[in-house]
Amino acid sequence: MNMAVKLHMDHMYDHLNWLVDDSLGVRFKFPDRLEDWAMDVCYHLAASCYGGDDMDQERIFALHEFIDGEVQNWFHRHVLHTNRDKQDWTFKEVLIGLYNRFMNAATMQEAREAFRTAVYDAQTGIQTFYEELIGHAQNMAVYLDEFTIQETFLDGIPAEMRHALIRNDNLSPEVNTVTEFLTYAIRYKQSACMATHYISAALAAHKDIINL
């Protein structure tokens, strides 16, 4: 197995184990990534009083409510079926089993492609574009270096914004970090929106004067 892939898998195993321990380690008294789904499930189960070591089997049975399709078929065959190969499952082992079966190689390939094809959307904004890139990078077997993320970020934002950051704000890819570019890009967008607002207001006022 490729070492980078193994490291990514070990990281995911550790994170899934931590997620279960963090959200379900104690019982509460009274919230297209496996990690996001697992987080939703764990905190829902915690809020439903399924925390604690003595509730592990109940958590496994409750998973049935959160899955469907081929995932549910796998769960029936390998976790619930009387003739299953592995008789005793823990909740953590089920999550890791789902990751190994459905998310491992496919997720990393999809993350690489999604990172490569991510585009800036003026409606959702510069912060969302940055967070999308970081999210895809975190799903890769080897986390991308700072320069690659920065280069993709700068290539993806509008040309006039990129030129303003470099020419007007004196930012340099060789000196400044991607988060610094993000900070100035947010300021640029806010200034542009404010300028548009005042120009529109001035034009409206001028039109009202002409109509008097």
PDB file of C-alpha atoms in Angstrom, residues 90-173:
ATOM      1  CA  THR A  90     -18.101  -1.937  17.928  1.00  0.00           C
ATOM      2  CA  PHE A  91     -19.627   1.337  16.792  1.00  0.00           C
ATOM      3  CA  LYS A  92     -16.165   2.639  15.885  1.00  0.00           C
ATOM      4  CA  GLU A  93     -15.428  -0.467  13.827  1.00  0.00           C
ATOM      5  CA  VAL A  94     -18.644  -0.007  11.864  1.00  0.00           C
ATOM      6  CA  LEU A  95     -17.704   3.592  10.972  1.00  0.00           C
ATOM      7  CA  ILE A  96     -14.215   2.509   9.926  1.00  0.00           C
ATOM      8  CA  GLY A  97     -15.735  -0.355   7.942  1.00  0.00           C
ATOM      9  CA  LEU A  98     -17.965   2.100   6.081  1.00  0.00           C
ATOM     10  CA  TYR A  99     -14.975   4.312   5.395  1.00  0.00           C
ATOM     11  CA  ASN A 100     -12.906   1.411   4.037  1.00  0.00           C
ATOM     12  CA  ARG A 101     -15.747   0.122   1.869  1.00  0.00           C
ATOM     13  CA  PHE A 102     -17.206   3.313   0.432  1.00  0.00           C
ATOM     14  CA  MET A 103     -15.048   6.343   1.021  1.00  0.00           C
ATOM     15  CA  ASN A 104     -11.316   5.617   0.908  1.00  0.00           C
ATOM     16  CA  ALA A 105      -9.877   5.696  -2.624  1.00  0.00           C
ATOM     17  CA  ALA A 106     -12.971   7.249  -4.181  1.00  0.00           C
ATOM     18  CA  THR A 107     -12.974  10.138  -1.729  1.00  0.00           C
ATOM     19  CA  MET A 108      -9.332  10.991  -2.335  1.00  0.00           C
ATOM     20  CA  GLN A 109      -9.788  10.916  -6.111  1.00  0.00           C
ATOM     21  CA  GLU A 110     -12.929  13.024  -5.898  1.00  0.00           C
ATOM     22  CA  ALA A 111     -11.123  15.477  -3.608  1.00  0.00           C
ATOM     23  CA  ARG A 112      -8.284  15.919  -6.096  1.00  0.00           C
ATOM     24  CA  GLU A 113     -10.727  16.504  -8.948  1.00  0.00           C
ATOM     25  CA  ALA A 114     -12.933  18.815  -6.881  1.00  0.00           C
ATOM     26  CA  PHE A 115      -9.906  20.870  -5.823  1.00  0.00           C
ATOM     27  CA  ARG A 116      -8.741  21.141  -9.421  1.00  0.00           C
ATOM     28  CA  THR A 117     -12.148  22.252 -10.733  1.00  0.00           C
ATOM     29  CA  ALA A 118     -13.285  24.512  -7.862  1.00  0.00           C
ATOM     30  CA  VAL A 119     -14.394  27.943  -9.080  1.00  0.00           C
ATOM     31  CA  TYR A 120     -15.062  31.268  -7.423  1.00  0.00           C
ATOM     32  CA  ASP A 121     -18.726  32.241  -7.219  1.00  0.00           C
ATOM     33  CA  ALA A 122     -19.539  35.905  -6.637  1.00  0.00           C
ATOM     34  CA  GLN A 123     -22.834  34.922  -4.995  1.00  0.00           C
ATOM     35  CA  THR A 124     -21.249  32.797  -2.250  1.00  0.00           C
ATOM     36  CA  GLY A 125     -18.128  34.917  -1.892  1.00  0.00           C
ATOM     37  CA  ILE A 126     -14.388  34.686  -1.502  1.00  0.00           C
ATOM     38  CA  GLN A 127     -14.455  33.079   1.961  1.00  0.00           C
ATOM     39  CA  THR A 128     -16.579  30.192   0.678  1.00  0.00           C
ATOM     40  CA  PHE A 129     -14.211  29.633  -2.246  1.00  0.00           C
ATOM     41  CA  TYR A 130     -11.225  29.485   0.111  1.00  0.00           C
ATOM     42  CA  GLU A 131     -12.981  27.100   2.517  1.00  0.00           C
ATOM     43  CA  GLU A 132     -13.980  24.861  -0.386  1.00  0.00           C
ATOM     44  CA  LEU A 133     -10.348  24.567  -1.486  1.00  0.00           C
ATOM     45  CA  ILE A 134      -9.184  23.793   2.053  1.00  0.00           C
ATOM     46  CA  GLY A 135     -11.935  21.208   2.512  1.00  0.00           C
ATOM     47  CA  HIS A 136     -10.912  19.359  -0.637  1.00  0.00           C
ATOM     48  CA  ALA A 137      -7.232  19.553   0.325  1.00  0.00           C
ATOM     49  CA  GLN A 138      -7.993  17.990   3.719  1.00  0.00           C
ATOM     50  CA  ASN A 139      -9.567  14.977   1.992  1.00  0.00           C
ATOM     51  CA  MET A 140      -6.427  14.145   0.028  1.00  0.00           C
ATOM     52  CA  ALA A 141      -3.979  11.439   1.051  1.00  0.00           C
ATOM     53  CA  VAL A 142      -1.206  14.035   1.147  1.00  0.00           C
ATOM     54  CA  TYR A 143      -2.240  17.517   2.269  1.00  0.00           C
ATOM     55  CA  LEU A 144      -1.265  20.023  -0.409  1.00  0.00           C
ATOM     56  CA  ASP A 145       1.574  22.421   0.217  1.00  0.00           C
ATOM     57  CA  GLU A 146       0.883  26.093   0.916  1.00  0.00           C
ATOM     58  CA  PHE A 147       2.122  27.247  -2.482  1.00  0.00           C
ATOM     59  CA  THR A 148      -0.209  24.920  -4.423  1.00  0.00           C
ATOM     60  CA  ILE A 149      -3.241  26.068  -2.409  1.00  0.00           C
ATOM     61  CA  GLN A 150      -2.232  29.695  -2.815  1.00  0.00           C
ATOM     62  CA  GLU A 151      -1.644  29.304  -6.553  1.00  0.00           C
ATOM     63  CA  THR A 152      -5.041  27.673  -7.057  1.00  0.00           C
ATOM     64  CA  PHE A 153      -6.719  30.351  -4.935  1.00  0.00           C
ATOM     65  CA  LEU A 154      -5.130  33.189  -6.924  1.00  0.00           C
ATOM     66  CA  ASP A 155      -5.880  31.537 -10.261  1.00  0.00           C
ATOM     67  CA  GLY A 156      -9.510  31.091  -9.220  1.00  0.00           C
ATOM     68  CA  ILE A 157     -10.389  34.619  -8.099  1.00  0.00           C
ATOM     69  CA  PRO A 158     -11.378  37.321 -10.635  1.00  0.00           C
ATOM     70  CA  ALA A 159      -8.455  38.865 -12.519  1.00  0.00           C
ATOM     71  CA  GLU A 160      -9.259  42.415 -11.390  1.00  0.00           C
ATOM     72  CA  MET A 161      -9.252  41.297  -7.760  1.00  0.00           C
ATOM     73  CA  ARG A 162      -5.952  39.456  -8.175  1.00  0.00           C
ATOM     74  CA  HIS A 163      -4.338  42.460  -9.856  1.00  0.00           C
ATOM     75  CA  ALA A 164      -5.565  44.788  -7.101  1.00  0.00           C
ATOM     76  CA  LEU A 165      -4.095  42.586  -4.380  1.00  0.00           C
ATOM     77  CA  ILE A 166      -0.728  42.439  -6.083  1.00  0.00           C
ATOM     78  CA  ARG A 167      -0.485  45.976  -7.506  1.00  0.00           C
ATOM     79  CA  ASN A 168      -2.412  48.060  -5.001  1.00  0.00           C
ATOM     80  CA  ASP A 169      -1.858  46.101  -1.792  1.00  0.00           C
ATOM     81  CA  ASN A 170       1.688  45.012  -2.711  1.00  0.00           C
ATOM     82  CA  LEU A 171       1.069  41.358  -1.875  1.00  0.00           C
ATOM     83  CA  SER A 172       3.404  38.752  -3.305  1.00  0.00           C
ATOM     84  CA  PRO A 173       2.921  34.959  -3.631  1.00  0.00           C
TER      85      PRO A 173
END
